[in-house]
């Protein structure tokens, strides 16, 4: 069987925030109560679930583990409360996918959305697939109109998507590779810290230039050149240490110039890591509106005078695909 495993009991996997375990009959009520229009549209082909077939489906999932079938389905639980928050599945032998590719799908119940649980579940399942199967990659197949699911694929660290023959966007997630690094790129006010924080909630280590400068007592833009150099030096050292430990990292600074992005790529190249640039493509008017509303309340709220904001925007060098992997992130 493609991507086969030895027959084993279903695992229990956790990262301390979510726990994955096989569903039981006791989960049926939560599954039915948590089904909403989005799940019906994207996962159930427009059909509402009913108790008898849902109960049978839960039993079939356990049987797949017991009998060595191709589907590896697990419930996603909130680790603190034990409540069911969603589901995640790897199909190890989907007929229309290449040999060695596991199809990964997921769903989060409405009450638990927006917490990064789907990304955490995908990353836990990815680790299990790498350790316990002969699959070499996973693919997340997502409808182009399913914006939340597109974000999951992006934040889980998938490669930039390509159109599939089924009309869906195929996001490939290699199973065995070095730690991943995302360079969050955009001018002040573009939403970099919000985007990086979403990745951090999903388990990425977060290195933030503004937070480091604020902790060192600096409250104004721009920083003196020598101070900025020291902050970057510290971030780079911490980045190398984290990547060396196999930790996925999001680096949150402006990366306003092609040269700044190239310097981080050169730093990571000896470690076998090719960073992905996430470019925040927020419109100029929105950036200026956000900056005008700042009050200096914290590292993500440092006041930027209008003339300085204009300099930042006019001097910003947009990243291009020839630099390396690039994901354009629309305004939040």
Coordinates of C-alpha atoms in Angstrom, one line a residue:
X1 CA 0.0 0.0 0.0
X2 CA 1.3 3.5 -0.8
X3 CA 2.3 5.3 2.4
X4 CA 1.6 2.2 4.4
X5 CA 2.2 1.7 8.1
X6 CA 2.5 -1.2 10.4
X7 CA -0.9 -2.0 12.0
X8 CA -1.0 -0.3 15.3
X9 CA -3.3 1.2 17.9
X10 CA -4.3 4.8 17.2
X11 CA -1.8 7.2 18.6
X12 CA -2.4 10.0 21.1
X13 CA -0.4 13.1 19.9
X14 CA -0.2 16.5 21.6
X15 CA 1.8 19.7 21.6
X16 CA 0.3 20.9 24.9
X17 CA -2.4 23.0 23.2
X18 CA -4.2 20.4 21.1
X19 CA -4.4 16.7 21.5
X20 CA -5.1 14.2 18.7
X21 CA -6.8 10.9 19.4
X22 CA -9.1 8.5 17.7
X23 CA -12.8 9.4 17.8
X24 CA -15.2 7.3 19.9
X25 CA -19.0 7.0 20.0
X26 CA -19.0 9.6 22.8
X27 CA -17.8 12.2 20.3
X28 CA -20.9 11.9 18.0
X29 CA -23.0 14.5 19.9
X30 CA -20.2 17.1 19.6
X31 CA -19.7 16.3 15.9
X32 CA -23.3 16.8 15.2
X33 CA -23.8 19.9 17.3
X34 CA -20.7 21.5 15.8
X35 CA -21.6 21.1 12.2
X36 CA -22.3 24.4 10.5
X37 CA -22.9 25.7 7.0
X38 CA -19.2 26.0 6.3
X39 CA -18.5 22.3 7.1
X40 CA -21.5 21.2 5.0
X41 CA -20.3 23.3 2.1
X42 CA -16.6 22.4 2.1
X43 CA -16.6 18.9 3.6
X44 CA -20.0 17.2 3.2
X45 CA -20.9 18.2 -0.4
X46 CA -24.0 20.0 0.9
X47 CA -25.4 17.2 3.0
X48 CA -26.1 17.5 6.7
X49 CA -24.9 14.7 8.9
X50 CA -27.2 12.4 10.7
X51 CA -26.7 10.3 13.8
X52 CA -26.7 6.7 12.5
X53 CA -24.2 7.3 9.6
X54 CA -22.0 9.5 11.8
X55 CA -21.9 6.8 14.5
X56 CA -21.0 4.2 11.8
X57 CA -18.4 6.5 10.3
X58 CA -16.7 6.9 13.7
X59 CA -16.5 3.1 14.1
X60 CA -15.1 2.8 10.6
X61 CA -12.3 5.2 11.4
X62 CA -11.2 3.1 14.3
X63 CA -11.4 0.0 12.1
X64 CA -9.1 1.6 9.6
X65 CA -6.4 1.9 12.3
X66 CA -7.1 -1.7 13.5
X67 CA -7.1 -3.3 10.0
X68 CA -4.3 -1.2 8.4
X69 CA -6.6 0.7 6.0
X70 CA -5.4 3.8 4.2
X71 CA -7.3 6.4 6.3
X72 CA -5.8 7.7 9.5
X73 CA -8.5 9.8 11.2
X74 CA -8.2 11.6 14.6
X75 CA -10.2 13.9 16.7
X76 CA -8.7 17.3 17.6
X77 CA -9.2 18.1 21.3
X78 CA -8.5 21.2 23.3
X79 CA -5.7 19.9 25.5
X80 CA -6.7 21.9 28.6
X81 CA -10.4 20.9 28.7
X82 CA -10.5 17.7 26.7
X83 CA -13.4 19.1 24.6
X84 CA -13.6 18.0 21.0
X85 CA -12.5 21.0 18.8
X86 CA -12.4 19.3 15.3
X87 CA -11.0 16.5 13.3
X88 CA -7.9 15.8 11.1
X89 CA -7.2 13.0 8.6
X90 CA -4.4 11.6 6.5
X91 CA -5.5 9.4 3.6
X92 CA -2.4 7.3 2.6
X93 CA -3.6 5.9 -0.7
X94 CA -5.9 8.3 -2.5
X95 CA -6.1 7.0 -6.0
X96 CA -5.6 10.3 -7.8
X97 CA -2.5 11.4 -5.9
X98 CA 1.1 10.3 -6.6
X99 CA 2.7 7.4 -4.8
X100 CA 4.0 8.4 -1.4
X101 CA 1.6 11.4 -1.0
X102 CA -0.8 11.5 1.9
X103 CA -3.9 13.7 1.5
X104 CA -4.5 15.7 4.6
X105 CA -7.9 17.2 5.5
X106 CA -9.2 18.9 8.6
X107 CA -12.2 20.6 10.2
X108 CA -12.5 22.8 13.3
X109 CA -15.8 23.2 15.1
X110 CA -17.1 26.8 15.1
X111 CA -16.5 27.5 18.8
X112 CA -12.8 26.7 18.4
X113 CA -12.0 28.5 15.2
X114 CA -9.4 31.3 15.1
X115 CA -7.0 29.7 17.6
X116 CA -4.6 28.0 15.2
X117 CA -5.9 24.6 16.1
X118 CA -6.1 23.3 12.5
X119 CA -2.5 24.3 11.9
X120 CA -1.4 22.6 15.1
X121 CA -3.3 19.5 14.1
X122 CA -1.8 19.4 10.7
X123 CA 1.7 19.8 12.1
X124 CA 1.2 17.0 14.6
X125 CA -0.1 14.7 12.0
X126 CA 2.8 15.7 9.7
X127 CA 5.2 14.6 12.4
X128 CA 3.5 11.3 12.8
X129 CA 3.4 10.7 9.1
X130 CA 7.2 11.4 8.9
X131 CA 7.9 9.0 11.8
X132 CA 5.5 6.2 11.2
X133 CA 4.8 5.9 7.4
X134 CA 6.8 5.8 4.2
X135 CA 4.9 8.8 2.7
X136 CA 7.3 11.5 1.6
X137 CA 4.9 14.4 1.3
X138 CA 1.4 15.5 2.3
X139 CA -1.0 17.6 0.2
X140 CA -3.7 19.9 1.4
X141 CA -6.3 20.3 -1.4
X142 CA -8.3 23.5 -0.9
X143 CA -11.0 25.3 -2.9
X144 CA -9.7 28.7 -3.9
X145 CA -12.8 30.3 -2.3
X146 CA -12.2 28.7 1.1
X147 CA -10.2 31.5 2.6
X148 CA -9.8 30.1 6.2
X149 CA -8.5 26.8 4.8
X150 CA -6.1 28.6 2.5
X151 CA -4.7 30.3 5.6
X152 CA -4.3 26.9 7.3
X153 CA -2.3 25.6 4.4
X154 CA -0.1 28.7 4.3
X155 CA 0.5 28.9 8.1
X156 CA 1.3 25.1 8.3
X157 CA 4.3 25.8 6.1
X158 CA 3.1 24.4 2.8
X159 CA 4.9 25.2 -0.4
X160 CA 3.1 27.8 -2.7
X161 CA 0.0 26.1 -4.1
X162 CA -0.4 24.9 -7.7
X163 CA -3.7 24.2 -9.5
X164 CA -4.7 20.5 -9.3
X165 CA -6.5 18.4 -12.0
X166 CA -9.5 18.3 -9.6
X167 CA -10.0 22.1 -9.7
X168 CA -8.6 22.6 -6.2
X169 CA -5.4 24.3 -5.1
X170 CA -2.8 21.7 -4.1
X171 CA -0.6 22.8 -1.2
X172 CA 2.4 20.3 -0.8
X173 CA 3.8 19.8 2.6
X174 CA 7.1 17.9 2.6
X175 CA 7.3 15.5 5.5
X176 CA 11.0 15.2 6.0
X177 CA 12.9 18.5 5.8
X178 CA 14.8 20.9 8.0
X179 CA 13.1 23.5 10.2
X180 CA 11.1 26.1 8.3
X181 CA 11.6 29.8 8.4
X182 CA 9.1 32.5 7.4
X183 CA 10.4 36.1 6.8
X184 CA 7.4 38.4 7.4
X185 CA 7.9 41.4 5.0
X186 CA 6.1 44.7 4.9
X187 CA 6.3 48.3 5.9
X188 CA 5.2 49.5 9.4
X189 CA 1.5 49.3 9.7
X190 CA 1.0 46.5 7.1
X191 CA 0.0 43.9 9.7
X192 CA 3.3 42.0 10.0
X193 CA 3.0 41.5 13.8
X194 CA -0.6 40.3 13.5
X195 CA 0.3 37.8 10.8
X196 CA 3.4 36.6 12.8
X197 CA 1.3 36.2 16.0
X198 CA -1.1 33.9 14.1
X199 CA 1.8 31.7 13.2
X200 CA 3.1 31.8 16.8
X201 CA -0.3 30.6 18.0
X202 CA 0.1 27.7 15.7
X203 CA 3.4 26.8 17.3
X204 CA 6.1 28.7 15.4
X205 CA 8.8 30.5 17.4
X206 CA 8.3 34.3 17.0
X207 CA 11.4 36.6 16.6
X208 CA 10.2 40.2 16.5
X209 CA 12.5 43.2 15.8
X210 CA 10.1 45.7 17.3
X211 CA 9.6 43.6 20.5
X212 CA 13.3 43.3 21.0
X213 CA 13.9 47.0 20.5
X214 CA 11.1 47.9 22.9
X215 CA 12.4 45.5 25.5
X216 CA 15.8 47.4 25.2
X217 CA 14.0 50.7 26.0
X218 CA 13.7 52.1 22.5
X219 CA 10.3 53.9 21.8
X220 CA 10.8 55.8 18.6
X221 CA 11.2 55.1 14.8
X222 CA 13.7 55.0 13.3
X223 CA 16.3 53.4 15.6
X224 CA 19.9 54.6 15.5
X225 CA 21.8 52.5 13.0
X226 CA 24.1 51.0 15.6
X227 CA 21.1 50.0 17.8
X228 CA 19.3 48.4 14.8
X229 CA 22.4 46.5 13.9
X230 CA 22.7 45.1 17.5
X231 CA 19.0 44.0 17.5
X232 CA 19.4 42.3 14.1
X233 CA 22.6 40.6 15.3
X234 CA 20.7 39.2 18.3
X235 CA 17.8 38.1 16.2
X236 CA 20.1 36.3 13.7
X237 CA 21.9 34.5 16.5
X238 CA 18.6 33.4 18.1
X239 CA 17.4 32.3 14.7
X240 CA 20.4 30.1 14.0
X241 CA 20.0 28.5 17.4
X242 CA 16.3 27.7 17.0
X243 CA 16.8 26.3 13.5
X244 CA 19.7 24.2 14.7
X245 CA 17.3 22.7 17.3
X246 CA 14.7 21.9 14.5
X247 CA 12.3 24.7 15.6
X248 CA 10.2 26.4 12.9
X249 CA 10.6 30.2 13.2
X250 CA 8.8 33.3 11.9
X251 CA 11.0 36.4 11.8
X252 CA 9.0 39.6 12.2
X253 CA 10.7 42.7 10.8
X254 CA 10.2 44.9 7.8
X255 CA 12.6 43.2 5.4
X256 CA 12.1 46.4 3.4
X257 CA 15.1 45.8 1.1
X258 CA 16.1 43.0 -1.2
X259 CA 19.5 43.1 0.4
X260 CA 18.0 42.5 3.9
X261 CA 16.1 39.5 2.7
X262 CA 19.2 38.1 0.9
X263 CA 21.3 38.5 4.0
X264 CA 18.9 36.2 6.0
X265 CA 18.8 33.7 3.1
X266 CA 22.6 33.6 3.1
X267 CA 22.6 33.1 6.9
X268 CA 20.3 30.1 6.6
X269 CA 21.8 28.5 3.5
X270 CA 24.5 26.6 5.4
X271 CA 21.8 25.1 7.6
X272 CA 19.9 23.7 4.6
X273 CA 17.0 26.0 5.1
X274 CA 15.3 28.1 2.3
X275 CA 13.1 30.7 4.0
X276 CA 9.7 31.6 2.6
X277 CA 8.9 35.3 2.4
X278 CA 5.4 36.3 3.5
X279 CA 4.7 39.7 1.9
X280 CA 1.9 41.7 3.5
X281 CA 0.3 43.5 0.5
X282 CA -1.8 46.0 2.5
X283 CA -2.9 49.1 0.5
X284 CA -1.0 52.4 1.2
X285 CA -4.1 54.2 2.4
X286 CA -4.8 51.5 5.0
X287 CA -1.2 51.5 6.2
X288 CA -1.3 55.3 6.7
X289 CA -4.6 55.0 8.5
X290 CA -3.3 52.4 10.9
X291 CA -0.1 54.4 11.6
X292 CA -2.1 57.6 12.3
X293 CA -4.1 55.8 14.9
X294 CA -1.0 54.6 16.9
X295 CA -0.5 55.9 20.4
X296 CA 2.8 54.3 21.5
X297 CA 1.2 51.8 23.8
X298 CA 3.6 48.9 23.0
X299 CA 6.1 47.4 20.6
X300 CA 3.5 46.9 17.9
X301 CA 2.1 50.4 18.4
X302 CA 5.2 52.6 18.1
X303 CA 4.3 56.0 16.7
X304 CA 5.6 56.7 13.2
X305 CA 5.3 60.4 12.1
X306 CA 3.5 60.9 8.7
X307 CA 6.7 62.1 6.9
X308 CA 8.6 59.0 8.2
X309 CA 5.7 56.7 7.2
X310 CA 5.8 58.1 3.6
X311 CA 9.6 57.5 3.5
X312 CA 9.1 53.9 4.6
X313 CA 6.4 53.3 1.9
X314 CA 8.3 55.0 -0.9
X315 CA 11.5 53.2 -0.2
X316 CA 10.0 49.8 0.3
X317 CA 11.3 47.2 -2.2
X318 CA 8.6 44.6 -3.0
X319 CA 9.9 41.1 -2.9
X320 CA 9.8 39.1 -6.2
X321 CA 9.6 35.4 -6.9
X322 CA 13.2 35.4 -8.3
X323 CA 14.5 36.0 -4.8
X324 CA 13.1 32.7 -3.5
X325 CA 9.7 31.2 -2.3
X326 CA 7.2 34.0 -1.9
X327 CA 3.6 34.1 -0.5
X328 CA 1.6 37.3 -0.9
X329 CA -0.6 37.8 2.2
X330 CA -3.8 39.9 1.6
X331 CA -5.0 42.5 4.2
X332 CA -6.4 41.0 7.3

